[in-house]
Coordinates of C-alpha atoms in Angstrom, one line a residue:
M1 CA 99.5 85.9 150.6
A2 CA 102.9 86.1 148.9
T3 CA 102.7 86.8 145.1
H4 CA 105.5 84.4 144.5
D5 CA 102.7 81.8 144.8
F6 CA 101.0 83.2 141.8
L7 CA 101.0 80.9 138.7
L8 CA 99.8 83.7 136.6
G9 CA 98.6 87.4 136.8
P10 CA 97.3 89.7 137.7
V11 CA 96.1 90.2 134.1
L12 CA 93.6 93.1 133.7
S13 CA 90.7 93.0 131.3
F14 CA 88.3 95.8 130.3
R15 CA 84.7 94.7 130.4
G16 CA 83.0 97.8 129.1
I17 CA 81.2 100.8 130.7
G18 CA 78.3 100.1 132.9
A19 CA 74.9 101.8 132.5
D20 CA 75.7 103.6 135.8
G21 CA 79.0 105.0 134.4
T22 CA 81.2 102.3 135.9
W23 CA 84.5 101.6 134.3
K24 CA 84.4 97.8 134.4
V25 CA 87.7 96.0 134.9
S26 CA 88.6 92.4 136.0
A27 CA 91.8 90.8 137.1
L28 CA 92.8 87.2 136.4
I29 CA 95.1 85.4 138.9
G30 CA 96.2 81.8 138.9
L31 CA 97.1 79.7 142.0
K32 CA 98.0 76.2 143.0
E33 CA 94.7 74.6 143.9
G34 CA 95.3 74.3 147.6
A35 CA 96.8 77.8 148.0
A36 CA 95.0 80.4 150.1
V37 CA 92.9 82.7 148.0
P38 CA 94.3 86.3 148.3
T39 CA 92.4 89.3 149.1
L40 CA 92.7 92.1 146.6
L41 CA 92.3 95.8 147.6
L42 CA 91.0 98.4 145.3
E43 CA 91.5 102.1 146.4
G44 CA 92.1 100.7 149.9
K45 CA 88.9 98.6 150.2
A46 CA 88.7 94.8 150.0
C47 CA 87.3 93.5 146.7
A48 CA 84.5 91.0 146.6
A49 CA 85.3 87.4 146.6
P50 CA 86.7 86.3 143.2
R51 CA 84.8 84.1 140.7
Q52 CA 86.4 80.8 140.0
L53 CA 86.8 80.4 136.2
L54 CA 88.7 77.1 135.9
V55 CA 90.2 74.3 138.0
I56 CA 92.6 72.0 136.1
R57 CA 95.5 69.8 136.9
K58 CA 95.7 71.1 140.6
E59 CA 95.6 74.8 139.3
R60 CA 92.8 77.3 139.7
Y61 CA 92.1 80.6 138.1
L62 CA 90.2 83.3 139.7
R63 CA 88.6 86.6 138.4
Y64 CA 88.4 89.6 140.6
D65 CA 86.1 92.6 140.1
L66 CA 88.1 95.9 140.0
S67 CA 85.3 98.0 138.6
C68 CA 85.2 101.7 139.7
A69 CA 83.4 104.8 139.1
M70 CA 84.2 107.2 136.3
K71 CA 84.5 110.8 137.4
K72 CA 84.5 114.1 135.5
T73 CA 88.2 114.0 135.0
E74 CA 90.6 111.0 134.7
R75 CA 92.2 109.5 137.8
R76 CA 94.8 106.9 138.8
V77 CA 93.5 103.9 140.8
E78 CA 95.5 101.8 143.0
Y79 CA 94.9 98.0 143.6
G80 CA 96.9 95.2 145.1
V81 CA 97.3 92.2 147.2
Q82 CA 96.5 92.7 150.9
G83 CA 99.9 92.9 152.5
G84 CA 101.7 92.6 149.2
P85 CA 102.6 94.6 146.2
T86 CA 100.4 97.2 144.5
W87 CA 99.8 98.2 140.9
H88 CA 97.9 101.1 139.3
F89 CA 95.7 101.7 136.3
T90 CA 94.2 104.9 135.0
V91 CA 90.4 105.5 134.5
P92 CA 89.4 108.0 131.7
G93 CA 87.1 110.8 132.6
R94 CA 83.4 110.5 132.0
D95 CA 82.4 111.0 128.3
L96 CA 86.1 111.1 127.2
A97 CA 87.8 108.6 124.9
P98 CA 90.3 106.4 126.5
R99 CA 93.9 106.6 125.3
L100 CA 94.9 103.4 123.6
A101 CA 98.1 101.3 123.1
Y102 CA 98.1 98.5 120.5
V103 CA 100.3 95.5 120.2
S104 CA 100.3 92.1 118.5
C105 CA 102.5 89.0 118.1
N106 CA 103.6 88.7 121.8
G107 CA 105.8 85.6 121.2
F108 CA 107.6 83.7 118.6
S109 CA 107.1 80.7 116.3
D110 CA 110.8 79.8 116.0
P111 CA 113.2 80.1 118.9
A112 CA 116.2 80.4 116.4
G113 CA 114.6 83.7 115.2
M114 CA 114.9 85.2 118.7
R115 CA 118.6 84.4 118.9
R116 CA 119.1 86.8 115.9
L117 CA 117.8 89.8 117.8
V118 CA 120.2 92.5 118.5
R119 CA 118.4 93.7 121.6
P120 CA 116.6 91.7 124.4
A121 CA 113.2 90.1 123.8
N122 CA 111.3 92.5 126.0
T123 CA 112.8 95.7 124.8
V124 CA 109.7 96.9 123.0
W125 CA 107.6 96.1 126.0
A126 CA 110.1 98.0 128.2
D127 CA 109.7 101.1 125.9
L128 CA 105.9 100.9 126.0
L129 CA 105.9 100.7 129.8
A130 CA 108.4 103.7 130.1
S131 CA 105.9 105.7 127.9
H132 CA 103.1 104.5 130.0
D133 CA 104.1 105.0 133.7
K134 CA 106.8 107.3 134.9
S135 CA 107.7 104.8 137.9
L136 CA 108.8 102.2 135.4
R137 CA 111.4 104.2 133.6
G138 CA 114.5 103.6 135.8
G139 CA 117.4 105.3 134.2
M140 CA 115.9 105.3 130.7
L141 CA 116.2 108.6 128.9
L142 CA 113.2 110.1 127.2
D143 CA 113.1 111.4 123.6
K144 CA 111.2 114.4 122.2
E145 CA 108.0 112.3 121.5
Q146 CA 107.9 110.9 125.1
L147 CA 108.6 114.4 126.7
W148 CA 105.6 115.8 124.9
H149 CA 103.3 113.8 127.2
E150 CA 105.0 114.8 130.5
V151 CA 102.9 117.9 131.2
R152 CA 99.6 116.7 130.1
I153 CA 99.9 113.2 131.7
H154 CA 102.8 112.1 133.8
D155 CA 103.3 115.3 135.8
K156 CA 99.8 115.0 137.0
G157 CA 100.5 111.6 138.4
L158 CA 98.5 109.8 135.6
Q159 CA 99.5 107.0 133.3
R160 CA 99.4 107.4 129.5
F161 CA 97.2 104.5 128.4
Q162 CA 93.8 103.5 129.7
L163 CA 93.3 100.4 127.4
L164 CA 95.8 98.0 125.9
L165 CA 94.4 96.4 122.6
M166 CA 96.1 93.1 121.8
G167 CA 95.2 92.1 118.3
G168 CA 96.3 88.6 118.1
D169 CA 98.9 86.0 118.8
Q170 CA 99.1 86.8 122.4
I171 CA 100.7 83.4 122.8
Y172 CA 102.2 81.0 120.3
F173 CA 101.1 77.4 120.4
D174 CA 103.2 76.2 117.3
S175 CA 105.5 74.5 119.9
I176 CA 102.8 71.8 120.4
W177 CA 104.0 70.2 117.2
E178 CA 107.3 69.5 118.7
D179 CA 106.5 69.1 122.4
L180 CA 104.0 66.4 122.1
P181 CA 105.6 63.2 120.7
E182 CA 102.3 62.1 119.2
L183 CA 102.0 65.4 117.2
K184 CA 105.5 65.1 116.2
H185 CA 104.9 61.7 114.8
W186 CA 101.7 62.9 113.1
V187 CA 103.8 65.5 111.2
S188 CA 105.7 62.6 109.6
L189 CA 102.7 60.8 108.4
S190 CA 101.4 60.9 104.8
R191 CA 98.5 63.2 104.2
A192 CA 96.0 60.3 104.0
E193 CA 97.2 59.0 107.3
Q194 CA 97.0 62.4 108.9
L195 CA 93.4 62.8 107.8
K196 CA 92.4 59.5 109.4
F197 CA 94.5 59.9 112.5
S198 CA 92.4 59.2 115.6
V199 CA 92.8 61.1 118.8
S200 CA 92.8 58.8 121.8
A201 CA 91.5 59.8 125.2
T202 CA 95.1 60.0 126.5
L203 CA 96.2 62.4 123.6
D204 CA 93.1 64.5 124.1
R205 CA 94.1 65.1 127.8
K206 CA 97.7 65.8 126.8
I207 CA 96.4 68.4 124.3
E208 CA 94.1 70.0 126.9
A209 CA 96.8 70.2 129.4
Y210 CA 99.1 71.8 127.0
Y211 CA 96.6 74.6 126.0
F212 CA 95.7 75.2 129.7
T213 CA 99.2 75.3 131.1
L214 CA 101.2 77.2 128.5
Y215 CA 99.6 80.6 129.4
A216 CA 101.0 80.5 132.9
R217 CA 104.5 79.5 131.7
R218 CA 104.5 82.2 128.9
W219 CA 102.7 85.1 130.7
L220 CA 104.4 84.8 134.0
P221 CA 107.7 83.0 133.4
E222 CA 109.4 81.5 136.4
K223 CA 112.7 83.1 135.8
R224 CA 111.4 86.8 136.1
R225 CA 111.9 88.8 139.2
P226 CA 109.0 88.4 141.7
W227 CA 106.2 91.0 142.1
G228 CA 107.3 93.7 144.5
A229 CA 111.0 93.4 143.6
A230 CA 112.9 96.7 143.7
E231 CA 113.6 96.5 139.9
P232 CA 110.6 95.9 137.8
N233 CA 110.7 93.4 135.0
R234 CA 109.4 95.7 132.3
D235 CA 107.9 92.8 130.3
A236 CA 104.4 91.6 129.1
A237 CA 103.3 90.5 132.5
D238 CA 104.1 94.1 133.8
A239 CA 102.0 95.6 131.0
L240 CA 99.1 93.1 131.6
A241 CA 99.0 94.0 135.3
R242 CA 99.0 97.8 134.7
I243 CA 96.7 98.4 131.7
P244 CA 93.3 96.8 131.2
T245 CA 93.4 94.7 128.0
L246 CA 91.2 93.8 125.1
M247 CA 92.3 90.7 123.4
M248 CA 91.3 89.0 120.2
W249 CA 92.9 85.8 118.9
D250 CA 94.6 85.1 115.7
D251 CA 96.0 81.9 114.3
H252 CA 99.0 81.3 116.6
D253 CA 96.7 81.4 119.7
I254 CA 95.3 78.2 118.1
F255 CA 98.4 77.1 116.0
D256 CA 100.0 78.7 112.9
G257 CA 97.6 79.0 110.0
W258 CA 94.4 77.8 111.6
G259 CA 91.5 78.3 109.2
S260 CA 93.7 78.4 106.1
Y261 CA 94.2 74.7 105.6
S262 CA 92.1 72.6 103.2
P263 CA 88.5 71.8 104.3
E264 CA 89.5 68.1 104.7
M265 CA 92.3 69.0 107.1
Q266 CA 90.2 71.5 109.0
R267 CA 87.6 68.9 109.7
S268 CA 90.0 66.2 110.6
P269 CA 89.8 64.7 114.1
L270 CA 93.0 66.0 115.2
F271 CA 92.5 69.6 114.0
R272 CA 89.0 69.6 115.6
C273 CA 90.5 68.4 118.9
L274 CA 93.2 71.2 118.8
F275 CA 90.8 73.9 118.0
R276 CA 88.4 72.9 120.7
H277 CA 90.9 73.1 123.5
A278 CA 92.5 76.2 122.1
R279 CA 89.0 77.9 122.1
R280 CA 88.3 76.8 125.7
A281 CA 91.7 78.1 126.9
F282 CA 91.1 81.4 125.0
W283 CA 87.8 81.8 126.6
V284 CA 89.3 81.5 130.1
F285 CA 92.7 83.2 129.9
Q286 CA 92.1 86.0 127.2
M287 CA 88.4 86.6 127.6
Q288 CA 88.3 85.9 131.4
H289 CA 85.1 83.9 131.4
A290 CA 84.2 80.8 133.3
L291 CA 84.8 77.6 131.4
D292 CA 81.3 76.4 132.3
D293 CA 79.8 79.4 130.5
L294 CA 81.3 78.5 127.1
P295 CA 78.9 76.5 124.9
E296 CA 80.4 74.0 122.4
L297 CA 80.2 74.9 118.8
E298 CA 77.3 73.2 117.0
D299 CA 77.3 72.4 113.3
A300 CA 74.4 74.1 111.7
T301 CA 75.0 73.0 108.0
P302 CA 71.6 72.6 106.5
P303 CA 70.7 69.1 105.5
G304 CA 71.8 68.2 101.9
F305 CA 73.9 71.4 101.8
S306 CA 77.6 71.0 101.0
S307 CA 79.9 73.8 102.0
Q308 CA 83.6 74.0 102.7
D309 CA 83.0 76.9 105.1
P310 CA 82.1 76.1 108.6
I311 CA 78.5 76.9 109.5
Y312 CA 77.8 77.1 113.2
R313 CA 74.7 77.7 115.2
P314 CA 74.6 81.3 116.6
V315 CA 74.7 81.9 120.4
A316 CA 72.5 84.3 122.3
W317 CA 75.4 85.5 124.3
S318 CA 73.3 88.0 126.3
Q319 CA 71.2 85.2 127.7
R320 CA 74.2 82.7 127.9
L321 CA 76.0 85.2 130.2
A322 CA 73.1 87.0 131.9
Q323 CA 74.3 85.9 135.3
D324 CA 77.8 87.4 134.8
P325 CA 78.0 91.0 135.7
L326 CA 81.4 91.2 134.1
A327 CA 80.6 89.5 130.9
L328 CA 82.1 91.0 127.7
P329 CA 79.7 92.8 125.3
L330 CA 79.7 90.0 122.8
L331 CA 77.4 90.5 119.8
D332 CA 74.3 88.5 120.1
G333 CA 73.3 86.0 117.5
Q334 CA 76.9 85.0 116.4
P335 CA 78.8 81.8 117.0
G336 CA 82.2 83.7 117.5
F337 CA 83.5 86.3 120.0
T338 CA 83.2 89.6 118.2
S339 CA 82.5 92.3 120.8
A340 CA 81.7 96.0 120.5
F341 CA 82.3 98.9 122.9
Q342 CA 81.5 102.6 123.2
A343 CA 83.5 105.1 125.3
G344 CA 82.7 108.8 124.9
P345 CA 83.4 109.8 121.2
L346 CA 85.1 106.5 120.4
A347 CA 83.4 103.3 119.2
L348 CA 85.4 100.1 119.1
V349 CA 84.8 96.7 117.3
V350 CA 87.0 93.8 118.3
A351 CA 86.4 91.2 115.5
D352 CA 86.8 87.6 115.8
L353 CA 88.3 86.5 112.5
R354 CA 89.2 82.9 113.4
T355 CA 86.1 81.1 114.8
E356 CA 84.5 80.8 111.4
R357 CA 87.5 81.1 109.1
S358 CA 88.1 78.8 106.2
R359 CA 90.0 79.0 102.9
T360 CA 87.0 81.0 101.4
Q361 CA 85.5 82.7 104.6
V362 CA 86.5 85.1 107.2
L363 CA 83.2 85.7 109.0
G364 CA 80.0 83.7 108.7
T365 CA 76.5 85.0 107.7
D366 CA 75.2 85.5 111.2
S367 CA 78.3 87.3 112.3
W368 CA 77.9 89.7 109.3
T369 CA 74.3 90.3 110.1
Q370 CA 75.0 91.2 113.8
L371 CA 78.0 93.3 113.0
K372 CA 76.0 95.4 110.6
A373 CA 73.0 95.5 113.0
W374 CA 75.3 97.0 115.8
L375 CA 76.9 99.6 113.5
G376 CA 73.4 100.6 112.4
K377 CA 72.5 101.4 115.9
L378 CA 75.5 103.7 116.6
D379 CA 74.3 106.9 117.8
A380 CA 76.3 109.8 116.3
K381 CA 73.8 112.5 117.6
A382 CA 75.1 114.6 120.5
P383 CA 72.9 115.3 123.5
P384 CA 72.0 119.0 123.4
K385 CA 73.7 119.9 126.6
N386 CA 76.9 117.9 125.8
P387 CA 77.9 118.1 122.1
G388 CA 81.3 116.7 122.6
T389 CA 80.1 113.3 123.6
R390 CA 78.6 112.0 120.3
V391 CA 80.4 109.1 118.7
Q392 CA 82.9 110.6 116.2
H393 CA 85.4 107.8 115.5
L394 CA 84.8 104.1 115.0
L395 CA 88.0 101.8 115.4
F396 CA 87.7 98.5 113.8
M397 CA 90.3 95.9 115.2
S398 CA 91.2 93.4 112.4
S399 CA 93.8 90.9 113.5
V400 CA 94.9 90.6 109.8
P401 CA 95.5 93.8 107.7
V402 CA 92.7 94.8 105.4
V403 CA 95.1 97.0 103.3
H404 CA 98.2 95.2 102.5
P405 CA 100.4 94.6 99.4
K406 CA 99.0 92.0 97.2
L407 CA 101.4 89.2 96.1
S408 CA 99.5 87.6 93.2
A409 CA 102.5 85.7 91.9
A410 CA 103.5 84.3 95.2
E411 CA 99.9 83.4 96.0
A412 CA 99.7 81.4 92.8
L413 CA 103.1 79.7 93.3
L414 CA 102.4 78.7 96.9
D415 CA 98.8 77.6 96.1
N416 CA 100.2 75.2 93.4
L417 CA 103.1 73.8 95.5
G418 CA 101.0 72.1 98.0
Q419 CA 98.9 72.6 101.2
D420 CA 98.3 71.5 104.8
H421 CA 102.0 71.6 106.0
V422 CA 101.7 72.7 109.5
L423 CA 105.4 73.5 109.9
D424 CA 105.6 75.7 106.8
S425 CA 103.8 79.0 107.4
S426 CA 104.5 80.7 104.0
A427 CA 101.4 79.6 102.1
D428 CA 99.0 79.8 105.0
D429 CA 100.3 83.4 105.8
L430 CA 99.3 84.6 102.4
R431 CA 96.0 82.7 102.4
D432 CA 95.2 84.4 105.7
H433 CA 95.3 87.9 104.1
W434 CA 92.1 89.9 103.3
S435 CA 93.8 90.6 100.0
H436 CA 94.1 86.9 98.9
D437 CA 91.9 86.1 95.9
D438 CA 89.7 83.8 98.1
H439 CA 88.9 86.6 100.5
E440 CA 88.7 89.5 98.1
G441 CA 84.9 89.6 98.0
E442 CA 84.6 89.7 101.8
R443 CA 87.2 92.4 101.9
K444 CA 85.0 94.5 99.6
R445 CA 82.0 93.7 101.8
L446 CA 83.9 94.9 104.9
L447 CA 85.0 98.1 103.4
E448 CA 81.6 98.8 101.9
V449 CA 80.0 98.3 105.4
L450 CA 82.5 100.5 107.2
S451 CA 82.4 103.2 104.4
E452 CA 78.5 103.3 104.5
T453 CA 78.7 103.5 108.4
A454 CA 81.0 106.5 108.1
R455 CA 78.8 108.3 105.6
S456 CA 75.4 107.6 107.1
K457 CA 76.5 108.3 110.6
G458 CA 78.9 111.2 110.1
L459 CA 81.8 109.3 111.6
R460 CA 85.4 108.7 110.9
V461 CA 86.4 105.0 110.5
S462 CA 89.9 103.7 111.0
L463 CA 91.3 100.2 111.1
V464 CA 94.1 98.8 113.3
S465 CA 95.8 95.4 112.7
G466 CA 98.9 93.3 113.2
D467 CA 100.1 89.9 112.3
V468 CA 102.6 90.7 109.5
H469 CA 105.7 91.6 111.6
V470 CA 106.1 95.0 110.1
A471 CA 104.7 98.5 110.7
A472 CA 102.7 100.0 107.9
W473 CA 100.1 102.6 106.9
G474 CA 97.5 102.3 104.2
I475 CA 94.2 103.7 103.1
A476 CA 90.9 102.6 101.5
Y477 CA 88.9 105.1 99.6
R478 CA 86.0 105.6 97.3
R479 CA 87.0 106.9 93.9
D480 CA 83.4 108.0 93.1
L481 CA 83.4 110.6 95.9
P482 CA 85.3 113.9 95.9
A483 CA 88.7 113.9 97.8
S484 CA 87.4 116.5 100.1
E485 CA 84.7 113.9 101.5
A486 CA 86.8 112.8 104.5
R487 CA 84.4 110.0 105.4
A488 CA 85.2 108.4 102.0
Q489 CA 88.6 107.5 103.2
I490 CA 89.5 104.9 105.8
Q491 CA 93.0 104.7 107.2
Q492 CA 94.6 101.6 108.4
F493 CA 97.5 101.3 111.0
T494 CA 99.4 98.2 111.2
S495 CA 101.6 97.4 114.2
S496 CA 103.5 94.1 114.5
A497 CA 105.3 92.6 116.4
V498 CA 105.9 93.5 120.0
V499 CA 108.1 90.4 120.6
H500 CA 108.4 88.3 117.5
P501 CA 111.4 89.4 115.3
S502 CA 110.7 91.4 112.2
L503 CA 111.9 90.4 108.7
M504 CA 115.7 89.7 109.3
G505 CA 116.9 86.7 107.5
V506 CA 118.2 86.8 103.9
A507 CA 115.0 85.2 102.5
E508 CA 112.9 87.5 104.7
R509 CA 114.7 90.5 103.3
L510 CA 114.1 89.4 99.8
F511 CA 110.3 89.1 100.7
L512 CA 110.6 92.6 102.1
G513 CA 111.8 93.8 98.8
L514 CA 108.9 92.2 97.1
L515 CA 106.5 93.7 99.5
N516 CA 107.8 97.2 98.8
A517 CA 107.7 96.6 95.1
S518 CA 104.2 95.4 95.2
A519 CA 103.0 98.2 97.6
G520 CA 103.6 100.9 95.0
S521 CA 100.5 100.0 93.0
P522 CA 97.1 100.8 94.2
Q523 CA 94.6 97.9 94.2
H524 CA 91.4 98.7 92.6
L525 CA 88.7 96.5 94.2
D526 CA 85.8 97.5 91.9
A527 CA 84.5 100.4 89.9
H528 CA 84.3 102.5 93.0
S529 CA 86.7 101.3 95.7
S530 CA 90.5 101.2 96.0
V531 CA 93.1 100.4 98.7
E532 CA 96.6 101.8 98.6
M533 CA 99.7 101.5 100.7
M534 CA 101.2 104.8 101.7
L535 CA 104.9 105.5 102.4
F536 CA 105.4 104.8 106.0
P537 CA 105.6 108.2 108.0
G538 CA 109.1 109.3 108.2
H539 CA 110.4 106.4 106.1
N540 CA 111.2 106.0 102.4
R541 CA 109.5 102.7 102.0
Y542 CA 106.0 101.3 102.5
V543 CA 106.8 98.9 105.3
M544 CA 108.9 99.3 108.3
P545 CA 110.8 96.0 109.2
A546 CA 111.2 96.6 112.9
R547 CA 109.5 95.5 116.2
N548 CA 107.0 98.1 117.2
W549 CA 104.0 99.2 119.2
L550 CA 101.3 101.9 118.5
A551 CA 99.7 104.6 120.4
L552 CA 96.1 105.7 119.4
E553 CA 94.9 108.8 121.0
L554 CA 92.0 111.3 120.3
D555 CA 92.4 115.0 121.0
E556 CA 91.0 115.8 124.5
G557 CA 88.9 118.9 125.0
S558 CA 87.8 119.2 121.4
D559 CA 84.2 118.9 119.9
R560 CA 85.9 117.6 116.7
P561 CA 88.9 115.6 117.8
K562 CA 91.7 114.3 115.6
L563 CA 93.0 110.8 116.1
W564 CA 96.7 110.7 116.6
A565 CA 98.6 107.5 115.6
T566 CA 102.2 107.1 116.8
W567 CA 104.4 104.1 116.0
R568 CA 107.3 103.4 118.2
C569 CA 109.8 101.5 116.1
E570 CA 112.8 99.7 117.5
T571 CA 116.2 100.5 116.2
E572 CA 119.6 99.0 117.1
T573 CA 120.1 101.6 119.9
A574 CA 116.8 103.5 120.6
F575 CA 113.3 103.9 119.2
S576 CA 112.1 106.0 116.2
N577 CA 108.7 107.9 116.2
H578 CA 106.4 107.9 113.2
L579 CA 103.2 110.0 113.5
Q580 CA 100.0 110.1 111.5
T581 CA 96.7 111.9 112.1
V582 CA 93.2 111.3 111.1
A583 CA 91.1 114.5 110.7
P584 CA 87.6 114.5 112.1
A585 CA 84.7 113.9 109.7

């Protein structure tokens, strides 16, 4: 079958490590409903028939199983369409930590902003792919940082990254307010009329169609060169086909600011309808699960109890997905999509900070309970015959930065100027932050939970985040413990954005100045805990206003590996490298 018939994909997704040591990977492909189902080959052998995840509007979406055995050393695996193009991904060695790349904000909220870019929209993706796979470089010249990886990775025929973490805003649905006439009209109504606005059956179908069709248009644009062309595209689609992904949503995957509007607006019929269809589309396209396996969220607010925070009935995900061998390892007993993984010395939590979000809540009670339970079961003890395999580093993926400059004056000003304006993102962007006054208590809880995990398990803990359209580095630490206590310190790496323009306009540059001025002062959260922005490595300010991506790599062959974080930041003509290390506990 010709891949020009593809509506979407292939999109690789990492599903965890099986009990038998299998590196579990799936591939999502979209087709027209009547098209022949392609046969995919993995290492020269035909894959099993795909599972159908969705059929909608004469389109069908299929998930293939590309899982393969992990061996003592890492290896490059080929897969492809029978009689068509092939791709590769690299499987880490057994008991070794995978090498990670991290990106966020793969899109834009305002097309006018993209026109201000000096370089093409996919320039950062092209740089990531050149660093990942030697065959995708073309005539691109390598710099010193990229050359360092040649002997240990590329000269062995391998690829640099084994997982691609995508921390939110993989797709921007803000355009729905302009593209659907009914929603454009809704924006012009008074607030009272907006809250009472009724969603007709016709509008509900239009909203559903918008959420389920935009993924194909954005993730595999019609104007790109077809798969198998002599010259690769070096875009997001290329990356999604070559590196197994772990995705978690943020507000733009629903629409700008979801969760940070007033309780009345969040509960309005229109907002409920938008969220329902965004959630269903996210489940299929980003989490690669069958739509039939997704339960509706059930309100679990106790009778007679008044709360502005959503309270949903928890889901026993292991039972719900028991028949799916490629189910993601979602934490049981939570209503959201938080998942957790372990790969050699690395543990990874991919936190869902949107399902239960409100003005005053990031995670609900059941989600906190299950998160702490999973962390409590982390095994940091090494087997006697293999001391290098114990969990040594926990990486917590937070779509919104935990450590970020606090803008108290701006918070107060925007909170007092009004609320619920869906086309004005300034106020909801600040309300989204962990550092906002309304979320400060939960931020303390998160840092206390992670700090206690580090101390009790003998681990290092690091945070990785995106969202804010700058690169930044910060730390959270305990003032009541000696500085020599490495586990008392948690570093955060912020990388954003891979496509969305960074702070470029006059007003944004003024905001950048405010960010840097505020970043110079530590934030003391309580009597023991503080967070602090650090000067960005190799830069004389705290935030770097440039599109960027991030590499996260643990030392290989060491019983006590360091974590290396390397930002690649776009300049007018090339990329700059900014390195930071996290010492072992």
